[in-house]
Amino acid sequence: MKEKFYITTAIAYTSKKPHIGNTYEAVLTDAIARYKRLRGYDVYFLTGTDEHGQKIQQEAEAAGITPQAYVDKVAGEIKSIWDMFNVSYDKFIRTTDEEHVKCVQKIFNKLYEQGDIYKGTYEGNYCTPCESFWTDTQLVDGKCPDCGRECKKASEEAYFLKMSKYADRLVEYYNSHDEFITPVSRKNEMINNFIKPGLQDLCVSRTSFTWGIPVTFDERHVTYVWLDALSNYITAIGFDIDNPSELYKKLWPADVQVIGKDIVRFHTIYWPIILMALGLPLPKQILAHPWLLSGIDKMSKSRGNVIYGDDLIAQFGLDPVRHYLLAEMGYYNDGSITYENLIKRTNSDLANVLGNLVSRTGAMIKQYFGGVIPKNSGNDDEFAVSLKTAIKEGFADTVAKYDKYLLADADAAIFNTLKACNKYIDETTPWVLAKNPEKKQALADVLSNLVESIRICNILLEPLMPDTAKKINAIFNVPEQNFESARDYNYCCEGVTLGEIPILFARIDEKKLLAEIEAKEKEAKKSAKEAEKNKKKSEKTDEKTEIIGIEDFAKVDLRVGIIKECVKAENSDKLLVLQIDMGGEIRQVVSGIAKYYTPEELIGKKVIVVSNLKPVKLRGIDSNGMILAADTENGVKVIFADENANPGSKVR
Ligand SMILES: [Zn+2]
């Protein structure tokens, strides 16, 4: 039977759309989950959203909607961004889920009945944006230690969870479980800063706002953040005080809980104490990652330096962004994200090293062997011997790094190995061998060694860049692979005919792209202003269509195309993927019309295509153009062209 592996992210707070720094954690956890699956574990990956609290109540009031409607919207955004990033979670929990709410109420009642929760008065320095009370000693220069804002003195009736009762047992657990807090430097921080000075009891209820889980025996109170939020890790898998589910019994305790370094205290002090009070086992490992910063600052909506993941994917494609996040973030220091570095890494690692290796190897097999991967003679020359050594050492190095969840180091090890493959091409100069018919077998050996080396590296690459790994496997028609097959050369692709060789990563023109991004940001600011103006205008007059000149219309290149192929997108019930003949050139266009047309209805039809639209990726699928359609009362209707219009004709 497969060994279970239960991994979680912290749940994302639904006060605002998540920025790329928040998204990083989901991607990091995903890469670990994928690695563990690759290693044969029965992985269960939990993520989700934290949906209660004063801040959300305030945001909802400002937006003029109910808190539930507000969190539905933001949770939807978060989930769709996680999906866009290929985050392979098994469950997405929301703390407004009914099962969660009921379970938290039961936990609260049990802890109250057994005397671990008591009623008292909360007095302290309160930071409203952070929803945190701080003791005098915790303030930094009299201000909130988390956000640096002014705090105010406040007091209210509240329930508290007894903490100090469990302090000794907690330290004992730390000391007998070396990996519990990773990195270990955080352990001493917890002991010296929080446990030794004496643990403060934890406030677990509030009366100053209502958007929370009600305390059943005292309805003026709602459960305050941590008891509610932390419990998600067990409620999501069916924990119940009286009757825990089979899934819970199988999965708990969690193997790894991934969190940001700012919430270590909550996960290594409060969370274990809640579990101890409930008589439950503690998680095996809390893995705290550093922050992803924008330029030099921690990203923050109030500071206006926010970069969003969906924007980055639209600009760069999915895997360059995933790769950047995973490769740039070491384990001990904060990483940063800038467009310049993202472009550099994409060009150097992805286009120059990986993309170049794959396309050169594929192109040479097409050119010299008619696209059929040649057989290896088994006679390794000195270059082949050193290549194989580099691959085997690279494999061992990568696995060692993955096993410690040092993903940036694992990534570096893989790319070092890929560089050894490019070096092998330079050393063996296959284009020279190709000129000499007597060297045909030597040439075959070089290319088959390259395919094997790429196959092995690609298995290790999959947790980091799953889409790219899939594409590379498709190019070399690699049969189904497992981790064990990456340990050695087995030449399983011999005699196989290559598939299409797409450009995996186009080199980015840094100057041009940066100028485009700047222009776009300006444009966005301008149109936000204009939208505001127009909104005011349209309140006075009826809706009017903007009048444009012929020169504006002429910018749009409309062409007739004929739909040659059409399939439903694998990962969406809204999208169809069309292959359109534009008069010689076949274009792939993704269109959101799957609800209105079946693929069969469209094949052979002539449509009008906006052909100079900037390429985008929809759900990870390249779309290179758009087909015209009308919004009608009965849904979307595609505009079909006259049957006498030839593909490629310009529409004016
Ligand atoms: Zn604060």
XYZ file of C-alpha atoms and ligand atoms in Angstrom:
653
model
C 0.000 0.000 0.000
C 1.164 3.519 -0.737
C 2.264 5.613 2.189
C 0.039 8.629 2.832
C 1.348 12.182 2.670
C -0.887 14.976 3.924
C 0.270 18.466 3.003
C -1.424 21.829 3.536
C -0.953 25.504 2.736
C -2.077 28.212 5.094
C -5.541 29.332 4.088
C -5.604 32.615 2.161
C -7.457 35.522 3.695
C -10.364 36.647 1.516
C -10.102 40.362 2.160
C -8.550 41.081 -1.273
C -7.441 39.357 -4.458
C -4.146 37.544 -3.690
C -0.906 39.030 -5.009
C 1.957 36.978 -6.420
C 3.554 36.739 -2.961
C 0.468 34.918 -1.642
C 0.330 32.794 -4.761
C 3.926 31.691 -4.226
C 2.950 29.553 -1.243
C 0.359 27.628 -3.250
C 2.913 26.981 -6.019
C 5.616 25.936 -3.565
C 3.279 23.500 -1.838
C 2.103 22.218 -5.192
C 5.660 21.442 -6.261
C 6.249 19.479 -3.050
C 2.950 17.615 -3.470
C 3.870 16.755 -7.071
C 7.312 15.565 -6.022
C 5.811 13.309 -3.372
C 3.334 11.892 -5.903
C 6.258 11.250 -8.234
C 7.911 9.341 -5.391
C 4.857 7.108 -5.077
C 3.146 8.641 -2.055
C -0.609 8.745 -1.677
C -0.734 12.536 -1.451
C -3.586 14.607 -0.097
C -3.117 18.318 -0.707
C -5.325 20.802 1.114
C -5.629 24.519 0.478
C -8.412 27.034 0.908
C -9.595 30.346 2.266
C -9.968 32.042 5.627
C -13.229 33.966 5.347
C -14.157 35.502 8.686
C -13.151 38.601 10.614
C -13.618 42.285 11.051
C -11.604 43.287 7.996
C -13.879 41.309 5.691
C -16.960 42.721 7.365
C -15.572 46.215 6.736
C -14.632 45.516 3.103
C -18.095 44.093 2.436
C -19.765 47.112 3.996
C -17.635 49.400 1.840
C -18.619 47.410 -1.249
C -22.282 47.531 -0.232
C -22.733 43.742 -0.230
C -23.093 41.038 2.402
C -19.908 39.511 3.824
C -20.960 36.155 2.350
C -21.309 37.654 -1.137
C -17.975 39.375 -0.644
C -16.080 36.229 0.357
C -17.799 34.209 -2.381
C -16.334 36.616 -4.911
C -12.811 36.739 -3.475
C -12.658 32.993 -2.733
C -13.669 32.442 -6.366
C -10.831 34.689 -7.519
C -8.329 32.902 -5.303
C -9.432 29.477 -6.484
C -9.243 30.517 -10.125
C -5.719 31.887 -9.659
C -4.627 28.653 -7.944
C -6.150 26.758 -10.898
C -4.392 29.013 -13.380
C -1.101 28.177 -11.641
C -1.774 24.458 -12.014
C -2.017 23.968 -8.242
C -3.011 20.325 -7.849
C -4.954 20.483 -4.588
C -7.285 17.676 -3.585
C -9.562 19.888 -1.541
C -10.240 23.602 -1.310
C -11.765 24.369 2.083
C -13.585 27.581 2.913
C -14.059 28.485 6.569
C -17.648 29.416 5.748
C -18.324 25.766 4.778
C -21.100 24.393 6.949
C -19.121 21.331 8.128
C -16.261 23.553 9.210
C -18.535 25.953 11.093
C -20.259 23.115 12.992
C -16.994 21.441 13.849
C -15.402 24.658 15.155
C -18.451 25.198 17.367
C -18.054 21.703 18.798
C -14.337 22.275 19.399
C -15.093 25.563 21.175
C -17.717 23.893 23.380
C -15.495 20.968 24.276
C -12.579 23.202 25.273
C -14.969 25.366 27.330
C -16.514 22.353 29.061
C -13.138 20.920 29.992
C -12.018 24.271 31.419
C -9.395 25.173 28.799
C -11.487 28.109 27.565
C -12.686 30.699 30.112
C -14.373 34.108 30.014
C -12.281 37.196 30.803
C -11.569 40.738 29.656
C -9.240 41.593 26.860
C -7.083 44.644 27.385
C -4.333 45.653 25.083
C -3.071 47.648 22.154
C -5.292 46.924 19.202
C -4.250 47.226 15.562
C -7.431 47.333 13.489
C -5.989 46.442 10.033
C -4.140 43.449 11.501
C -7.011 42.584 13.843
C -4.399 41.978 16.513
C -4.063 42.838 20.140
C -0.488 43.397 21.255
C 1.053 43.568 24.712
C 3.157 46.617 25.547
C 6.351 44.604 25.191
C 5.392 43.386 21.731
C 4.944 46.886 20.288
C 7.830 48.226 18.220
C 8.400 51.936 18.902
C 4.867 51.974 20.305
C 3.464 50.682 17.009
C 2.081 47.419 15.597
C 5.017 44.998 15.130
C 3.419 43.529 11.982
C 2.430 46.581 9.970
C 3.993 49.539 11.785
C 0.686 51.333 12.224
C -0.608 53.138 15.301
C -2.442 50.922 17.825
C -5.154 52.003 20.222
C -5.845 50.886 23.804
C -8.909 48.708 23.894
C -10.685 46.265 26.162
C -13.614 43.939 25.723
C -15.186 40.858 27.222
C -13.753 37.800 25.547
C -13.120 34.084 25.886
C -9.554 32.898 26.294
C -7.731 29.654 25.703
C -5.311 28.657 28.463
C -1.860 28.478 26.986
C 0.702 28.272 29.761
C -0.748 24.956 30.962
C 0.699 23.303 27.843
C 3.984 25.211 27.533
C 6.224 22.511 29.012
C 4.725 19.770 26.894
C 5.180 21.963 23.832
C 8.874 22.573 24.446
C 9.296 18.864 25.081
C 7.716 18.170 21.704
C 10.030 20.683 20.003
C 13.048 19.028 21.563
C 12.044 15.501 20.670
C 11.035 16.389 17.073
C 13.913 18.120 15.326
C 12.029 18.655 12.094
C 8.854 20.030 13.656
C 9.898 23.628 13.056
C 11.771 24.098 9.795
C 14.021 26.022 9.470
C 15.232 25.166 12.956
C 16.355 28.766 13.646
C 12.691 29.577 14.209
C 12.494 27.154 17.111
C 14.779 29.212 19.339
C 12.917 32.351 18.333
C 9.669 30.778 19.570
C 11.184 29.554 22.818
C 13.081 32.744 23.648
C 10.574 35.361 22.483
C 7.284 33.768 23.423
C 7.491 30.685 25.612
C 10.203 31.686 28.099
C 8.672 35.103 28.960
C 5.445 33.198 29.766
C 2.753 32.399 27.224
C -0.197 34.782 27.176
C -3.587 33.137 27.010
C -5.053 33.313 23.537
C -8.148 35.383 22.876
C -10.604 33.144 21.008
C -13.775 35.242 20.790
C -14.914 38.773 19.969
C -17.993 40.897 20.488
C -16.886 43.915 18.446
C -17.901 42.411 15.099
C -20.379 39.773 13.957
C -18.825 38.165 10.850
C -17.540 34.984 12.460
C -18.631 31.606 13.772
C -21.077 32.226 16.646
C -20.264 30.820 20.083
C -23.292 28.587 20.645
C -23.683 29.174 24.376
C -23.016 32.936 24.339
C -24.385 34.455 21.182
C -22.904 37.913 21.560
C -19.547 36.320 20.796
C -18.084 35.078 17.527
C -15.030 32.833 17.360
C -11.902 34.863 16.847
C -9.500 34.139 14.051
C -7.046 31.438 15.118
C -9.316 28.811 16.648
C -11.472 29.095 13.534
C -8.711 29.323 10.920
C -6.268 26.744 12.287
C -8.966 24.114 12.750
C -9.431 23.964 8.973
C -6.569 21.485 8.719
C -8.634 18.864 10.536
C -12.205 19.892 9.725
C -11.418 19.741 5.981
C -10.669 16.039 6.214
C -13.691 15.191 8.333
C -12.535 15.550 11.916
C -15.437 15.402 14.302
C -15.212 15.229 18.065
C -17.675 12.361 18.356
C -17.190 10.607 15.084
C -14.067 11.400 13.026
C -14.138 10.267 9.385
C -12.024 7.484 7.882
C -10.195 10.123 5.833
C -9.238 11.981 8.990
C -8.029 8.794 10.640
C -5.925 8.011 7.599
C -4.423 11.483 7.085
C -3.912 13.073 10.480
C -1.350 14.072 11.688
C -0.305 16.182 8.705
C 3.114 15.402 7.263
C 3.981 18.939 6.175
C 2.174 22.212 6.813
C 3.567 24.990 4.624
C 3.215 28.536 5.971
C 4.735 32.002 5.615
C 7.368 33.061 8.115
C 5.005 35.696 9.550
C 2.642 33.107 11.019
C 5.157 30.696 12.551
C 4.050 31.609 16.062
C 0.437 30.691 15.355
C 1.363 27.361 13.822
C 4.055 26.244 16.242
C 2.548 27.504 19.518
C -1.221 28.044 19.245
C -1.995 25.240 16.821
C -0.121 22.502 18.732
C -1.699 23.666 21.996
C -5.208 23.540 20.508
C -4.442 20.005 19.326
C -3.008 18.985 22.701
C -6.104 20.341 24.427
C -8.219 18.232 22.064
C -6.035 15.201 22.736
C -4.947 14.965 19.095
C -1.484 14.251 17.680
C 0.605 17.188 16.424
C 1.669 17.733 12.807
C 5.043 16.273 11.874
C 6.499 19.359 10.264
C 5.755 23.070 9.992
C 7.674 24.420 7.014
C 8.044 28.202 7.139
C 9.024 29.898 3.902
C 10.406 33.426 3.487
C 8.528 36.202 1.728
C 8.455 37.044 -1.904
C 9.066 40.745 -2.139
C 8.365 43.141 -4.926
C 11.604 44.968 -5.641
C 12.726 45.768 -2.111
C 9.487 45.915 -0.155
C 7.156 43.263 1.133
C 4.259 43.415 -1.261
C 1.298 45.126 0.221
C -1.892 46.467 -1.251
C -1.674 49.625 0.774
C 1.821 50.358 -0.580
C 0.659 49.983 -4.155
C 3.502 47.713 -5.264
C 1.331 44.740 -6.010
C 1.990 42.268 -8.802
C -0.754 39.769 -9.592
C -0.182 36.225 -10.767
C -2.812 36.219 -13.495
C -1.252 39.326 -15.068
C 2.172 37.676 -15.025
C 0.819 34.510 -16.643
C -0.866 36.568 -19.375
C 2.452 38.290 -20.042
C 4.942 35.430 -19.680
C 2.987 32.163 -19.777
C 2.488 29.811 -16.843
C 5.718 27.880 -16.489
C 8.141 30.825 -16.732
C 6.302 32.319 -13.753
C 6.152 29.043 -11.794
C 9.796 28.469 -12.520
C 10.746 31.955 -11.419
C 8.891 31.646 -8.125
C 10.401 28.279 -7.310
C 13.920 29.022 -8.546
C 14.242 32.519 -7.128
C 13.061 31.770 -3.616
C 15.784 30.261 -1.481
C 14.797 28.828 1.819
C 16.464 31.177 4.229
C 16.194 34.625 2.697
C 13.373 36.604 1.198
C 13.236 36.540 -2.574
C 12.110 39.323 -4.816
C 10.224 39.677 -8.019
C 10.902 42.236 -10.708
C 10.033 42.127 -14.382
C 13.728 42.467 -15.253
C 14.702 39.364 -13.271
C 11.755 37.394 -14.564
C 12.805 38.190 -18.137
C 16.457 37.335 -17.415
C 15.620 33.995 -15.852
C 13.213 33.098 -18.638
C 15.801 33.912 -21.288
C 18.771 32.305 -19.578
C 17.369 29.149 -17.991
C 14.299 28.421 -20.034
C 15.010 29.685 -23.546
C 18.812 29.274 -23.689
C 19.326 26.128 -21.647
C 16.172 24.004 -21.673
C 14.323 25.253 -24.770
C 17.468 25.317 -26.861
C 18.510 21.805 -25.830
C 15.136 20.318 -26.661
C 14.704 22.123 -29.958
C 18.260 21.438 -31.149
C 17.989 17.756 -30.284
C 14.587 17.454 -31.945
C 15.654 19.367 -35.034
C 18.767 17.206 -35.521
C 16.746 13.994 -35.222
C 14.365 15.354 -37.861
C 17.190 16.443 -40.115
C 19.510 13.446 -39.809
C 17.163 10.560 -39.005
C 13.881 11.540 -40.604
C 12.352 12.239 -37.222
C 12.881 8.722 -35.848
C 14.875 8.490 -32.615
C 17.901 6.327 -33.516
C 19.165 3.250 -31.679
C 22.160 3.491 -29.378
C 25.140 1.173 -30.026
C 25.975 0.939 -26.331
C 29.562 2.007 -26.995
C 30.145 5.092 -24.892
C 33.022 7.361 -25.821
C 34.650 9.652 -23.253
C 32.053 12.391 -23.810
C 29.154 9.985 -23.311
C 30.763 8.636 -20.161
C 31.132 12.095 -18.670
C 27.595 13.063 -19.750
C 26.188 10.000 -18.021
C 28.184 10.746 -14.903
C 26.858 14.318 -14.890
C 23.280 13.066 -15.277
C 23.604 10.507 -12.498
C 25.226 12.982 -10.133
C 22.671 15.619 -11.081
C 19.888 13.149 -10.380
C 21.229 12.322 -6.916
C 21.818 15.987 -6.134
C 18.332 17.018 -7.259
C 16.638 14.268 -5.267
C 18.605 15.169 -2.133
C 17.443 18.777 -2.472
C 13.842 17.814 -3.177
C 13.825 15.544 -0.125
C 14.655 18.541 2.051
C 12.083 20.668 0.193
C 14.886 22.943 -1.024
C 13.151 23.545 -4.323
C 15.308 26.431 -5.516
C 18.355 24.202 -5.032
C 16.639 21.285 -6.766
C 15.859 23.589 -9.678
C 19.476 24.765 -9.847
C 20.683 21.150 -9.819
C 18.395 20.268 -12.736
C 19.533 23.225 -14.804
C 23.182 22.436 -14.122
C 22.512 18.973 -15.453
C 20.799 20.362 -18.537
C 23.859 22.515 -19.148
C 25.961 19.338 -19.199
C 23.734 18.164 -22.075
C 24.353 21.349 -24.037
C 28.067 20.928 -23.360
C 27.823 17.395 -24.748
C 26.438 18.802 -28.007
C 29.312 21.274 -28.239
C 31.845 18.524 -27.539
C 30.478 15.969 -29.983
C 29.542 18.452 -32.765
C 26.837 16.265 -34.335
C 26.635 18.593 -37.368
C 30.219 17.600 -38.196
C 29.511 13.887 -37.664
C 26.538 14.237 -40.028
C 28.832 15.109 -42.925
C 30.657 11.793 -42.689
C 28.557 8.702 -43.598
C 30.978 6.510 -41.645
C 30.050 8.396 -38.484
C 26.342 7.593 -38.797
C 26.320 5.374 -35.686
C 28.368 7.888 -33.689
C 25.789 10.510 -34.622
C 22.977 8.138 -33.631
C 24.626 7.559 -30.261
C 24.932 11.292 -29.580
C 21.281 11.950 -30.355
C 19.944 8.958 -28.461
C 22.059 9.907 -25.435
C 20.610 13.399 -25.615
C 17.030 12.151 -25.773
C 17.668 9.907 -22.766
C 19.295 12.714 -20.801
C 16.388 15.038 -21.555
C 13.927 12.302 -20.562
C 15.632 11.837 -17.193
C 15.888 15.571 -16.445
C 12.290 16.018 -17.514
C 11.029 13.569 -14.896
C 12.735 15.682 -12.249
C 11.407 18.871 -13.808
C 7.765 17.819 -13.651
C 7.014 19.005 -10.078
C 8.298 22.471 -10.990
C 6.909 22.867 -14.496
C 4.219 20.245 -15.141
C 2.985 21.756 -18.425
C 6.447 21.965 -19.929
C 7.238 18.420 -18.827
C 4.116 17.247 -20.626
C 5.119 19.109 -23.804
C 8.619 17.641 -23.763
C 7.238 14.133 -23.296
C 4.954 14.736 -26.269
C 7.863 15.833 -28.470
C 9.844 12.646 -27.832
C 6.729 10.487 -27.491
C 8.051 9.239 -24.175
C 6.104 6.222 -22.895
C 4.594 6.495 -19.427
C 7.328 7.290 -16.942
C 7.877 6.811 -13.263
C 10.510 8.073 -10.895
C 12.489 4.825 -10.902
C 12.996 5.105 -14.655
C 14.951 8.319 -14.093
C 17.685 6.488 -12.211
C 19.368 5.209 -15.358
C 19.494 5.251 -19.142
C 17.007 2.779 -20.626
C 16.645 4.178 -24.166
C 12.886 3.650 -24.038
C 12.296 6.142 -26.863
C 14.360 4.282 -29.490
C 12.596 3.886 -32.814
C 9.888 6.337 -31.805
C 8.822 9.036 -34.254
C 9.029 12.592 -32.940
C 5.924 14.670 -32.460
C 5.630 18.330 -33.344
C 8.391 20.492 -31.879
C 6.803 23.669 -30.544
C 8.917 26.566 -29.350
C 8.858 25.867 -25.613
C 10.079 29.296 -24.543
C 10.540 32.216 -26.891
C 13.384 34.565 -26.030
C 12.013 37.798 -24.628
C 13.212 41.145 -25.947
C 13.774 42.806 -22.583
C 13.708 46.439 -23.720
C 10.637 45.972 -25.824
C 8.697 44.100 -23.163
C 9.570 46.540 -20.389
C 8.407 49.411 -22.601
C 5.176 47.532 -23.289
C 4.574 46.884 -19.606
C 5.166 50.511 -18.787
C 2.805 51.635 -21.529
C 0.209 49.167 -20.316
C 0.452 50.420 -16.747
C 0.036 53.982 -17.960
C -2.898 52.920 -20.096
C -4.498 51.105 -17.161
C -4.199 54.181 -14.980
C -5.596 56.363 -17.732
C -8.519 54.070 -18.470
C -9.293 53.747 -14.760
C -9.552 57.525 -14.660
C -11.646 57.611 -17.812
C -13.922 54.861 -16.557
C -14.527 56.945 -13.475
C -15.322 59.972 -15.668
C -17.598 57.976 -17.954
C -19.387 56.481 -15.001
C -20.261 59.953 -13.849
C -21.277 60.971 -17.370
C -23.456 57.934 -17.964
C -25.282 58.616 -14.760
C -26.494 61.788 -16.454
C -27.027 60.648 -20.038
C -28.020 57.362 -21.633
C -25.396 54.840 -22.585
C -23.658 55.937 -25.764
C -21.331 54.015 -28.042
C -17.953 55.622 -28.506
C -17.441 56.970 -32.036
C -14.125 55.978 -33.619
C -12.436 56.998 -36.861
C -11.756 54.598 -39.769
C -8.077 54.633 -38.778
C -8.966 53.021 -35.449
C -10.998 50.320 -37.166
C -8.172 49.703 -39.654
C -5.937 48.592 -36.801
C -8.046 45.468 -36.436
C -6.997 42.807 -38.936
C -10.066 40.684 -39.635
C -9.676 37.573 -41.795
C -11.865 34.761 -42.984
C -10.835 31.377 -41.606
C -12.203 27.857 -41.903
C -12.452 25.689 -38.798
C -10.488 22.514 -39.474
C -10.497 20.972 -36.022
C -12.362 21.683 -32.844
C -12.187 19.999 -29.430
C -13.319 20.806 -25.922
C -10.546 22.122 -23.665
C -9.516 19.399 -21.237
C -9.588 21.534 -18.149
C -12.582 23.764 -18.778
C -16.250 23.275 -19.616
C -16.457 26.726 -21.193
C -13.642 26.621 -23.738
C -13.344 25.134 -27.207
C -9.942 24.829 -28.879
C -10.192 25.587 -32.596
C -7.646 24.966 -35.339
C -8.452 27.502 -38.028
C -7.045 27.506 -41.553
C -6.314 31.153 -42.358
C -5.340 30.472 -45.966
C -2.253 28.338 -45.606
C -1.514 29.053 -41.968
C -3.248 27.075 -39.219
C -4.067 29.122 -36.145
C -5.042 27.823 -32.716
C -7.811 29.907 -31.194
C -9.458 29.258 -27.837
C -13.042 30.467 -27.580
C -15.465 30.511 -24.653
C -18.393 29.069 -26.605
C -18.444 25.457 -25.425
C -21.827 26.020 -23.773
C -23.390 27.091 -27.090
C -21.763 24.882 -29.708
C -20.554 21.313 -29.968
C -17.242 20.821 -31.790
C -19.090 18.920 -34.590
C -21.330 21.908 -35.295
C -18.331 24.098 -35.997
C -15.963 21.930 -38.014
C -15.940 23.053 -41.651
C -17.599 26.406 -40.882
C -16.131 29.692 -42.048
C -15.698 32.341 -39.409
C -14.206 35.807 -39.024
C -11.004 35.928 -37.025
C -9.336 38.903 -35.373
C -5.907 37.872 -36.568
C -3.622 40.513 -35.074
C -4.734 40.062 -31.489
C -1.895 39.578 -29.030
C -1.499 35.836 -28.253
C -2.735 34.823 -24.798
C -3.017 31.651 -22.774
C -6.460 30.616 -21.608
C -6.378 27.912 -18.930
C -2.828 27.248 -20.040
C -3.760 26.832 -23.718
C -2.257 29.137 -26.351
C -4.821 31.243 -28.157
C -3.714 33.142 -31.200
C -6.664 35.251 -32.284
C -10.369 35.552 -31.607
C -13.482 34.642 -33.565
C -16.363 37.100 -33.884
C -19.632 36.269 -32.166
C -22.755 38.110 -31.102
C -24.203 38.323 -27.613
C -27.894 37.542 -27.939
C -30.765 36.841 -25.597
C -30.327 33.171 -26.454
C -26.620 33.087 -25.677
C -23.590 33.576 -27.878
C -23.944 33.176 -31.669
C -20.869 32.836 -33.851
C -20.798 35.087 -36.946
C -20.287 32.758 -39.923
C -18.773 34.056 -43.181
C -20.292 33.554 -46.628
C -19.336 30.167 -48.082
C -17.735 31.870 -51.105
C -15.273 33.847 -48.940
C -11.862 32.196 -49.157
C -9.787 31.535 -46.038
C -7.287 34.329 -45.505
C -9.436 37.019 -47.203
C -9.378 40.357 -45.464
C -12.650 41.537 -43.948
C -13.274 45.266 -44.257
Zn -0.922 46.162 12.311
